[in-house]
PDB file of C-alpha atoms in Angstrom:
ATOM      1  CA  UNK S   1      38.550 -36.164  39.133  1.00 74.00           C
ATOM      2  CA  UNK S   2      41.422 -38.539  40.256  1.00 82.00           C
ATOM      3  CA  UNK S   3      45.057 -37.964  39.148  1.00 88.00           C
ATOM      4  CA  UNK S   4      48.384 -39.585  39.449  1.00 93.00           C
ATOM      5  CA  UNK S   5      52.075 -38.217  39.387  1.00 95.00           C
ATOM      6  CA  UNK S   6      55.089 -39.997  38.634  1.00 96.00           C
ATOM      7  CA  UNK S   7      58.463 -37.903  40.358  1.00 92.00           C
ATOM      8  CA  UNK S   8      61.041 -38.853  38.124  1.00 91.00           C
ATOM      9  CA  UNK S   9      60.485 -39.523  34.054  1.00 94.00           C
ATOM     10  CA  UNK S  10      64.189 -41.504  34.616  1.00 96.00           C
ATOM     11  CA  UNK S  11      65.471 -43.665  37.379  1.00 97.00           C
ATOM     12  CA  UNK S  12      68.854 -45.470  37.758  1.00 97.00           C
ATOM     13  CA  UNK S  13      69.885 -47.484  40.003  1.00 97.00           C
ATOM     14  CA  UNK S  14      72.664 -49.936  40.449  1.00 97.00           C
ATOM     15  CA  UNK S  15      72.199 -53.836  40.171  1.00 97.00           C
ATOM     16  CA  UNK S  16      71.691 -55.259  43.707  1.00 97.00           C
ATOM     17  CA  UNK S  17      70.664 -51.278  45.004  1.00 97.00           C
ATOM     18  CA  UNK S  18      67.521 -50.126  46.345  1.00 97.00           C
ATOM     19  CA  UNK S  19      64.475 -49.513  43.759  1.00 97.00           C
ATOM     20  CA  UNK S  20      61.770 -46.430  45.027  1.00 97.00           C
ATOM     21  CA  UNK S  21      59.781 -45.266  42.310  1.00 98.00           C
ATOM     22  CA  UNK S  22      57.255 -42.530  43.484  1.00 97.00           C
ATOM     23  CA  UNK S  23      53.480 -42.140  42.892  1.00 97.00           C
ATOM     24  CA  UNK S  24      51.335 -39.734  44.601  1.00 96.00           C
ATOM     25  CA  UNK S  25      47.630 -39.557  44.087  1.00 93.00           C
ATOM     26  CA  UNK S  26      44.960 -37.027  43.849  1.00 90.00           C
ATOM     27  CA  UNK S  27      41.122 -38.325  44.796  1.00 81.00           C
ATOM     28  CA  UNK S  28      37.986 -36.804  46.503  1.00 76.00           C
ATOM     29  CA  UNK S  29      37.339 -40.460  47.372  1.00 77.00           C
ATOM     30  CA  UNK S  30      39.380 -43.376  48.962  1.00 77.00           C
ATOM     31  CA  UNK S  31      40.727 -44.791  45.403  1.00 83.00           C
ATOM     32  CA  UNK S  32      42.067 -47.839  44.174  1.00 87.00           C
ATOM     33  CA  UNK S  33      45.919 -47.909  42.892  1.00 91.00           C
ATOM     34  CA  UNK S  34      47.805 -50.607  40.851  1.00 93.00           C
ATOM     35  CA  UNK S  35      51.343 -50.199  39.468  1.00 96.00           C
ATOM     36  CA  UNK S  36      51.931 -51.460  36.089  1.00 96.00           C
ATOM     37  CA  UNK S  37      55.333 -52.756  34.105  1.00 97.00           C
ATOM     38  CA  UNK S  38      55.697 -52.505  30.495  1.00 96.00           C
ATOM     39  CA  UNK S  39      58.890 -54.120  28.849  1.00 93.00           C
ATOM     40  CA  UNK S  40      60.245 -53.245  25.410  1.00 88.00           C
ATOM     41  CA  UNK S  41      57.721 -54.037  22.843  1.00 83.00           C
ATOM     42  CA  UNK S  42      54.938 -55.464  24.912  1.00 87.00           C
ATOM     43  CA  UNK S  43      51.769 -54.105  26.610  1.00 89.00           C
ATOM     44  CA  UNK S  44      51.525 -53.426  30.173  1.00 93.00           C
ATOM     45  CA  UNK S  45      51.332 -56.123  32.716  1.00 92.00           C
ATOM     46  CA  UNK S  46      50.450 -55.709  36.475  1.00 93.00           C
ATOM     47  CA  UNK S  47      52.465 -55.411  39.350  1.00 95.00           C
ATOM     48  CA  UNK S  48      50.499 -54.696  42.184  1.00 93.00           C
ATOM     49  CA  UNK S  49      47.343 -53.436  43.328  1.00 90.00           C
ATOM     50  CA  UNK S  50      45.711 -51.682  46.397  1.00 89.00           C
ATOM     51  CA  UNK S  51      41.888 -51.964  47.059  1.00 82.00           C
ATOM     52  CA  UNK S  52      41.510 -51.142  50.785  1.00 76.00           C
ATOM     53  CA  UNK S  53      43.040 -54.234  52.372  1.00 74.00           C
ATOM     54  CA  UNK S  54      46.267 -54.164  53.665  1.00 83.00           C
ATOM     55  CA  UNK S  55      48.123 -51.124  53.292  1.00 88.00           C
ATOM     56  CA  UNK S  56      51.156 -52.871  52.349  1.00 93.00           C
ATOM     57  CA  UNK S  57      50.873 -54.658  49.090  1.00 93.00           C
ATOM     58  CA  UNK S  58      53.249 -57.410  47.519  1.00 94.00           C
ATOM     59  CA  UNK S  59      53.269 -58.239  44.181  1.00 93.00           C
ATOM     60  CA  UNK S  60      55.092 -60.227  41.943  1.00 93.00           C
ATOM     61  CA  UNK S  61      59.134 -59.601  41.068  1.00 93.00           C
ATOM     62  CA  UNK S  62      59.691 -58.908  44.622  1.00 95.00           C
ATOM     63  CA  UNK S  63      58.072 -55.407  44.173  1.00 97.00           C
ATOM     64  CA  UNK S  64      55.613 -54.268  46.894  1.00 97.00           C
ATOM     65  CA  UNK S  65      54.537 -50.700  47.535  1.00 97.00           C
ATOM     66  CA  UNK S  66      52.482 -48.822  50.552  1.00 94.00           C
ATOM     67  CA  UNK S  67      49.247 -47.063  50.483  1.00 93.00           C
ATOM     68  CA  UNK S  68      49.774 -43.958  52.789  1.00 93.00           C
ATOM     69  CA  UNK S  69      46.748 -41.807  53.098  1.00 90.00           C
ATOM     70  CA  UNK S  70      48.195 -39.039  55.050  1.00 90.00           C
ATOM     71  CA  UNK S  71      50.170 -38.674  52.239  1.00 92.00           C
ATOM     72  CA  UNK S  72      48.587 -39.360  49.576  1.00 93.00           C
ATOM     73  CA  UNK S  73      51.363 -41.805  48.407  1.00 95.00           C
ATOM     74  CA  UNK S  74      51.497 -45.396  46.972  1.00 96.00           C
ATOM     75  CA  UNK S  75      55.511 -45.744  46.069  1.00 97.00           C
ATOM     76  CA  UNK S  76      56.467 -49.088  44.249  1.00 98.00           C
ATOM     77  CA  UNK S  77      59.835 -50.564  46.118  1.00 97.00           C
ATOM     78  CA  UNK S  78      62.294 -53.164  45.772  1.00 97.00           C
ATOM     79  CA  UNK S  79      64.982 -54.167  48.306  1.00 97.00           C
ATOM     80  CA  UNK S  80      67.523 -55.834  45.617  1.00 97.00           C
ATOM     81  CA  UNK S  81      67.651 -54.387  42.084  1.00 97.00           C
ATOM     82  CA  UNK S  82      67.724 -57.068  39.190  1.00 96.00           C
ATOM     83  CA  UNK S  83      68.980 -56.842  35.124  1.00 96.00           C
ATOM     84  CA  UNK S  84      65.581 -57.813  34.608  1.00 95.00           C
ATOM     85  CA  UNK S  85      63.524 -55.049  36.360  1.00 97.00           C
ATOM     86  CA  UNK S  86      65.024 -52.822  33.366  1.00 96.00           C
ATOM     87  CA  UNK S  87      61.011 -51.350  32.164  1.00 97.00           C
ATOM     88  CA  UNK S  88      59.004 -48.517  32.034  1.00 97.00           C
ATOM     89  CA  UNK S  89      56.326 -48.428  35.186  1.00 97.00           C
ATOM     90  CA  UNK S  90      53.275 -46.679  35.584  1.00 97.00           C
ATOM     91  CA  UNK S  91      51.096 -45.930  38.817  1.00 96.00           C
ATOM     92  CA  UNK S  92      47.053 -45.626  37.563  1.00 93.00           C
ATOM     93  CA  UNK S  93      44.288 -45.171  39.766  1.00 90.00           C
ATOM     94  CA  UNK S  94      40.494 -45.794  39.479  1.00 84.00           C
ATOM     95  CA  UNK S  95      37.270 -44.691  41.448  1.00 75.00           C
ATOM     96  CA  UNK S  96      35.670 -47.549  43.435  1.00 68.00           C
ATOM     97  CA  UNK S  97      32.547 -46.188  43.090  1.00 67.00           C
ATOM     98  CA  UNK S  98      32.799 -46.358  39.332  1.00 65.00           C
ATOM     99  CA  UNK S  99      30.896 -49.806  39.735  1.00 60.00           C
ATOM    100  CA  UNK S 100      32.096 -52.308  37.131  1.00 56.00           C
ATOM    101  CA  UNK S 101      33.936 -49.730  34.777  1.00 58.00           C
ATOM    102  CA  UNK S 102      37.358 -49.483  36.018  1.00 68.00           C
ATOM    103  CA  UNK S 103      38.654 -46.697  33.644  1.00 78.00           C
ATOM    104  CA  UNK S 104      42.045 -46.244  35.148  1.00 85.00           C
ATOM    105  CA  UNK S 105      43.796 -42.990  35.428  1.00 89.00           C
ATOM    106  CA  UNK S 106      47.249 -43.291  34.213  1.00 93.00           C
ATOM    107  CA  UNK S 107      50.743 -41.797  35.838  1.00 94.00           C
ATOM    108  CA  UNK S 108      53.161 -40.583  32.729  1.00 95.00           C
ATOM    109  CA  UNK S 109      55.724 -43.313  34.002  1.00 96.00           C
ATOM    110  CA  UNK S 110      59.274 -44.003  35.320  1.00 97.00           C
ATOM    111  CA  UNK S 111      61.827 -45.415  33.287  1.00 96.00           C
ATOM    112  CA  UNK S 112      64.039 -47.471  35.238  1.00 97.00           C
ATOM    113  CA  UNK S 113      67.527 -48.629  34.042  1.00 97.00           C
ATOM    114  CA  UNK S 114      69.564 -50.376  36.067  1.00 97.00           C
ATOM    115  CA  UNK S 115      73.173 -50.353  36.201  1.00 96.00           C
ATOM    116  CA  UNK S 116      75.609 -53.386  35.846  1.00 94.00           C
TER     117      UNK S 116
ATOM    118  CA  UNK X   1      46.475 -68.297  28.979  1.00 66.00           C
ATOM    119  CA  UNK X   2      44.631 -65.114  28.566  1.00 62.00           C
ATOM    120  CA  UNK X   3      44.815 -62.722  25.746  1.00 90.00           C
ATOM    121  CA  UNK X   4      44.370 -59.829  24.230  1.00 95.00           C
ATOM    122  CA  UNK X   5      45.208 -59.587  20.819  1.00 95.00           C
ATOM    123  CA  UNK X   6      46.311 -56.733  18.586  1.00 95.00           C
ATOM    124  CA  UNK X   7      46.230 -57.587  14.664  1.00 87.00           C
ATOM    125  CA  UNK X   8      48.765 -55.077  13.527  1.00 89.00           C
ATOM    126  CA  UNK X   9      52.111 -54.231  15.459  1.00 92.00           C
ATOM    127  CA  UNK X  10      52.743 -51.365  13.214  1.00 95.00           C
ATOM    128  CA  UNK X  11      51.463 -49.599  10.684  1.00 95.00           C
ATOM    129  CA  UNK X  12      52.528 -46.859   8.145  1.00 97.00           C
ATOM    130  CA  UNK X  13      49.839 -44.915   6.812  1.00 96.00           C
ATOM    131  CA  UNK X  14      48.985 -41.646   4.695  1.00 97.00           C
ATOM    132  CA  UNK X  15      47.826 -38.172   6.126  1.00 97.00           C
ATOM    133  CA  UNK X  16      43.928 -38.884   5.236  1.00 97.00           C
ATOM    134  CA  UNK X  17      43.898 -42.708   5.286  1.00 97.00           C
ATOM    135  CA  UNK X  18      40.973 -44.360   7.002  1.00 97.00           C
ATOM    136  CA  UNK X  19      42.593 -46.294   9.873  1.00 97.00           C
ATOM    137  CA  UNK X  20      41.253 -49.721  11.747  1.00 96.00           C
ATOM    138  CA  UNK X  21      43.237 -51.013  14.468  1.00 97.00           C
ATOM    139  CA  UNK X  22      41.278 -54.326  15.677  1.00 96.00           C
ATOM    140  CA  UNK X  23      41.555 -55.826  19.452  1.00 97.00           C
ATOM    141  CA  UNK X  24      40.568 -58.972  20.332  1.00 97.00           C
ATOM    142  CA  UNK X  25      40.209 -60.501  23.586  1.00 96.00           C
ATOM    143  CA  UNK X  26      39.495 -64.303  24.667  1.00 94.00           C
ATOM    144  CA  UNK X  27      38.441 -63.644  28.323  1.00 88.00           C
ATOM    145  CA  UNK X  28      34.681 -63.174  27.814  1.00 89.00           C
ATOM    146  CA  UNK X  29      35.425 -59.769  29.199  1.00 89.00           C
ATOM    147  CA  UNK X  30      32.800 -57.067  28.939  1.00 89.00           C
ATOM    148  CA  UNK X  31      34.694 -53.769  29.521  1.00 90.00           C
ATOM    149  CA  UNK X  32      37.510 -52.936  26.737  1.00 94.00           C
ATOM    150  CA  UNK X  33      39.443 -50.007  26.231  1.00 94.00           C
ATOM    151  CA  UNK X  34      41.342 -48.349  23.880  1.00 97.00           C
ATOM    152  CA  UNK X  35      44.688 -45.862  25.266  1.00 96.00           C
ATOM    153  CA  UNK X  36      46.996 -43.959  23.446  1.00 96.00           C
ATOM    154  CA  UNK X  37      50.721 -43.922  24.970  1.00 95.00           C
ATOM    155  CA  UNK X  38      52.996 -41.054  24.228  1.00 95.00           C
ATOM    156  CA  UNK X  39      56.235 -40.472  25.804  1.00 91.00           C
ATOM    157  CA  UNK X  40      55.861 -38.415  29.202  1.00 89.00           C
ATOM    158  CA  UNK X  41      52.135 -38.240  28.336  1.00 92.00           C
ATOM    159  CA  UNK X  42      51.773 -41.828  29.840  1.00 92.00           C
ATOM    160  CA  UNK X  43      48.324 -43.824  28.547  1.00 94.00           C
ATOM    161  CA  UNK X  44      45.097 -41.427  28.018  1.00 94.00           C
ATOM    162  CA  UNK X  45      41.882 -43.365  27.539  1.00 93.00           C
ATOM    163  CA  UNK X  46      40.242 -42.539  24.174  1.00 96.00           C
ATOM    164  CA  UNK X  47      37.055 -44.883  24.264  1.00 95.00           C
ATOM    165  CA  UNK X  48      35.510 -47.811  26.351  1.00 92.00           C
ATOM    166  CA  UNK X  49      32.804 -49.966  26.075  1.00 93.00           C
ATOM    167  CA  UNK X  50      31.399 -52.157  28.592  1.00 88.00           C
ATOM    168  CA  UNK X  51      28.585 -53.984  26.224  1.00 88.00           C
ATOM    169  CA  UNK X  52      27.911 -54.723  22.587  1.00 91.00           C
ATOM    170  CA  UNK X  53      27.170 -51.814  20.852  1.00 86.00           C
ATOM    171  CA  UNK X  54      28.109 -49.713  23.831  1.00 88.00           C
ATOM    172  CA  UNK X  55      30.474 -46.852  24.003  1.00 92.00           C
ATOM    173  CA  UNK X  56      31.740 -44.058  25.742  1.00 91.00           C
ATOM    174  CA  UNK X  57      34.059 -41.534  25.327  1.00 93.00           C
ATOM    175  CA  UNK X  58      37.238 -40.821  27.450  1.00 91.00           C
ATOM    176  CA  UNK X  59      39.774 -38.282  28.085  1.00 91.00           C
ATOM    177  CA  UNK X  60      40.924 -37.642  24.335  1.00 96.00           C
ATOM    178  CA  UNK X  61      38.467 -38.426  21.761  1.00 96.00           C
ATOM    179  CA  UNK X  62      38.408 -36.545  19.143  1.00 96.00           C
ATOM    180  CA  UNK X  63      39.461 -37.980  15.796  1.00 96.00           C
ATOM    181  CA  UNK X  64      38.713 -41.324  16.421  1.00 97.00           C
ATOM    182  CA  UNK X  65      35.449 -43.333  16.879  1.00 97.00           C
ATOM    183  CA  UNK X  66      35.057 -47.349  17.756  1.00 97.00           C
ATOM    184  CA  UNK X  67      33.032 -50.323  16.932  1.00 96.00           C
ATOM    185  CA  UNK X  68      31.795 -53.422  19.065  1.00 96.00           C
ATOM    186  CA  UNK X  69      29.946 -55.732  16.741  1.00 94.00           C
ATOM    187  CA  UNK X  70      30.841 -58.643  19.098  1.00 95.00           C
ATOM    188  CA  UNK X  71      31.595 -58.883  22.862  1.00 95.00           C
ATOM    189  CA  UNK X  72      35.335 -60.160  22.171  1.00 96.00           C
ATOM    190  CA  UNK X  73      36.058 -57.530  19.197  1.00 96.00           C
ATOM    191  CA  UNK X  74      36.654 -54.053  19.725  1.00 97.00           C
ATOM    192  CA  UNK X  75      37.850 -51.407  17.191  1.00 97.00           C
ATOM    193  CA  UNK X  76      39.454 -48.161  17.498  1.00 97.00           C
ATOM    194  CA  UNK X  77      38.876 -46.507  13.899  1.00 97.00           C
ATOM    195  CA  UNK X  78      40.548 -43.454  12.692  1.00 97.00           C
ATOM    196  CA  UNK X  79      38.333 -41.599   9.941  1.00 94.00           C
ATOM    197  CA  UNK X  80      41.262 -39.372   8.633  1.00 96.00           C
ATOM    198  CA  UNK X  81      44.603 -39.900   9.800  1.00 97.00           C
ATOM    199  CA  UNK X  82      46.547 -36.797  10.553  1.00 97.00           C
ATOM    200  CA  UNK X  83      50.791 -36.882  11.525  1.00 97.00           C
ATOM    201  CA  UNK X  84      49.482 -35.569  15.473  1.00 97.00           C
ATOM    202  CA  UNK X  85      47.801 -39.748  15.865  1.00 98.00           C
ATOM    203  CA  UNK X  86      51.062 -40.573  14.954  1.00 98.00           C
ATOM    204  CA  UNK X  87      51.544 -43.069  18.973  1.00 97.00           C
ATOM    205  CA  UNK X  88      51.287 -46.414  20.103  1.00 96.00           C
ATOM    206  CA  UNK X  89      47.855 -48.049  20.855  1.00 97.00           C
ATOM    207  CA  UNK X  90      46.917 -50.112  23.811  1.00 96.00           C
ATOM    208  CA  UNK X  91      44.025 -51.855  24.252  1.00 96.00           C
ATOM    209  CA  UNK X  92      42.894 -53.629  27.002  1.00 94.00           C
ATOM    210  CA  UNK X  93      40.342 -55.659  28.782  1.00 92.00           C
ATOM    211  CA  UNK X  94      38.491 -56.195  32.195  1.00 88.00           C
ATOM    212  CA  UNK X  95      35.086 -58.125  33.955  1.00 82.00           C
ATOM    213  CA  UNK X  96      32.380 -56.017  34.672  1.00 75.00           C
ATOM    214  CA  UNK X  97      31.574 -55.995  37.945  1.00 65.00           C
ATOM    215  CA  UNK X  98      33.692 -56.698  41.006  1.00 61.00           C
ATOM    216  CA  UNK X  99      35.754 -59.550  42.143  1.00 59.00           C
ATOM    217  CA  UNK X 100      36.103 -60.758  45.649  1.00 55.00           C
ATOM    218  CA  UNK X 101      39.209 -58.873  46.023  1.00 58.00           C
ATOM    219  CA  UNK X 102      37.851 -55.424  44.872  1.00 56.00           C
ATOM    220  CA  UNK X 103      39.207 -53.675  41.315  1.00 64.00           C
ATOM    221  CA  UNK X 104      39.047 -55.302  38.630  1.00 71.00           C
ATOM    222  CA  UNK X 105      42.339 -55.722  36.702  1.00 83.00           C
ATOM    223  CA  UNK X 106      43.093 -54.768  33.150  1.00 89.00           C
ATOM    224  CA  UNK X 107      44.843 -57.002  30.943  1.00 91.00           C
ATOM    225  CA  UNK X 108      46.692 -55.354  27.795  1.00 94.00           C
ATOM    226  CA  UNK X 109      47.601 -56.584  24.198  1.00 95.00           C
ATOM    227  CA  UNK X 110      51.260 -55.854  23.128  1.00 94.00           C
ATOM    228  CA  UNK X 111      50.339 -52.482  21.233  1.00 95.00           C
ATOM    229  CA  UNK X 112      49.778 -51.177  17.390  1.00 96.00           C
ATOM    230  CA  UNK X 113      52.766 -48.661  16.465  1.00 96.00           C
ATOM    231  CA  UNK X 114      50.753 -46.324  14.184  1.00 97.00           C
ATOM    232  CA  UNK X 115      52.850 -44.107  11.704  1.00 97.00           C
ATOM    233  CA  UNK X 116      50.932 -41.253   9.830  1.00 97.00           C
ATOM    234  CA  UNK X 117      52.987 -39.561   7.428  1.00 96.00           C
TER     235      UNK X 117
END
């Protein structure tokens, strides 16, 4: 069984700080891991994904995050926090050797505010 | 641009009341999904289906059951509503099968606010 956990239900940071929201996975095989935004009112949208390419992944916004094996980690960063990025995110992961029925595991999610 | 397509953004309904909460999708996707989100619970997967006709259960099942009729339509049906499926509803979509650059990515409608009282 895979797993994700979010550290932190609530993160604030300061317009123009540093964003690190934290995800650490739990797999018996190497997974596949995708961060997800969801802003007031609307569905979730993706951010990023890892799928055993490059260990560093960029995705859109300016966000990028790290796969990190030796510790199990895939944290979501951002050098420059923006009004905008004000949204819940969630860190999911999936089995890539579910063939062709990506049920994703889901994180509880971070709530980040950001401060004027 | 793609969708996915939620026919009710919120709904008030009776302890008892049958419930349908429809999904539609324009993507010719064959995998769809229905979550529930609950504050710090995140999204837990209640069905999927990959083909017509086809289902299978996920993490949290019990009280609801789902219908695909038709590859783009997929229903999450609540028999008899109790105040504990009281949550938001996401559904979502995906191919079958992989793409050149591995997973397969979901793609969500904006959510059904369901109110049992």
């Amino acid at each position: 069984a895979q797993s994700v956990t979010q550290l932190g239900s609530h993160v604030s940071v300061s317009e123009g700080a540093l964003v690190l929201l934290r995800c650490n996975y739990s797999s018996s095989v190497p997974p596949y891991l995708f961060w997800y935004v969801q802003y007031p009112n609307q569905g979730l949208q993706l951010l990023l994904k890892y799928t055993s390419a490059a260990t560093l992944v960029k995705g859109i916004n300016g966000f990028e995050a790290e796969f990190k094996k030796s510790e199990t980690s895939f944290h979501l960063t951002k050098p420059s926090a923006h009004m905008s990025d004000a949204a819940e995110y969630f860190c999911a992961v999936s089995d890539p050797s579910n063939f062709g029925n990506e049920k994703l595991t889901f994180g509880t999610g971070t709530r980040l505010t950001i401060i004027p | 641009d793609v969708k996915v397509t939620q026919s009710s953004r919120y709904l008030v309904k009776r302890t008892g009341e049958k419930v349908f909460l429809e999904c539609v999708q324009d993507m010719d996707h064959e995998n769809m999904f229905w979550y529930r989100q609950d504050p710090g619970l995140g999204l837990r997967l209640i069905y999927f289906s990959y083909d017509v006709k086809m289902k299978e259960k996920g993490d949290i099942p019990e009280g609801y059951s789902v219908s695909r009729e038709k590859k783009e339509r997929f229903s999450l049906i609540l028999e008899s509503a109790s105040t504990n499926q009281t949550s938001m509803y996401l559904c979502a979509s995906s191919l079958l099968g992989r793409t050149t650059s591995g997973a397969n990515v979901l793609t969500f409608g904006a959510g059904s606010r369901l109110t049992v009282l």
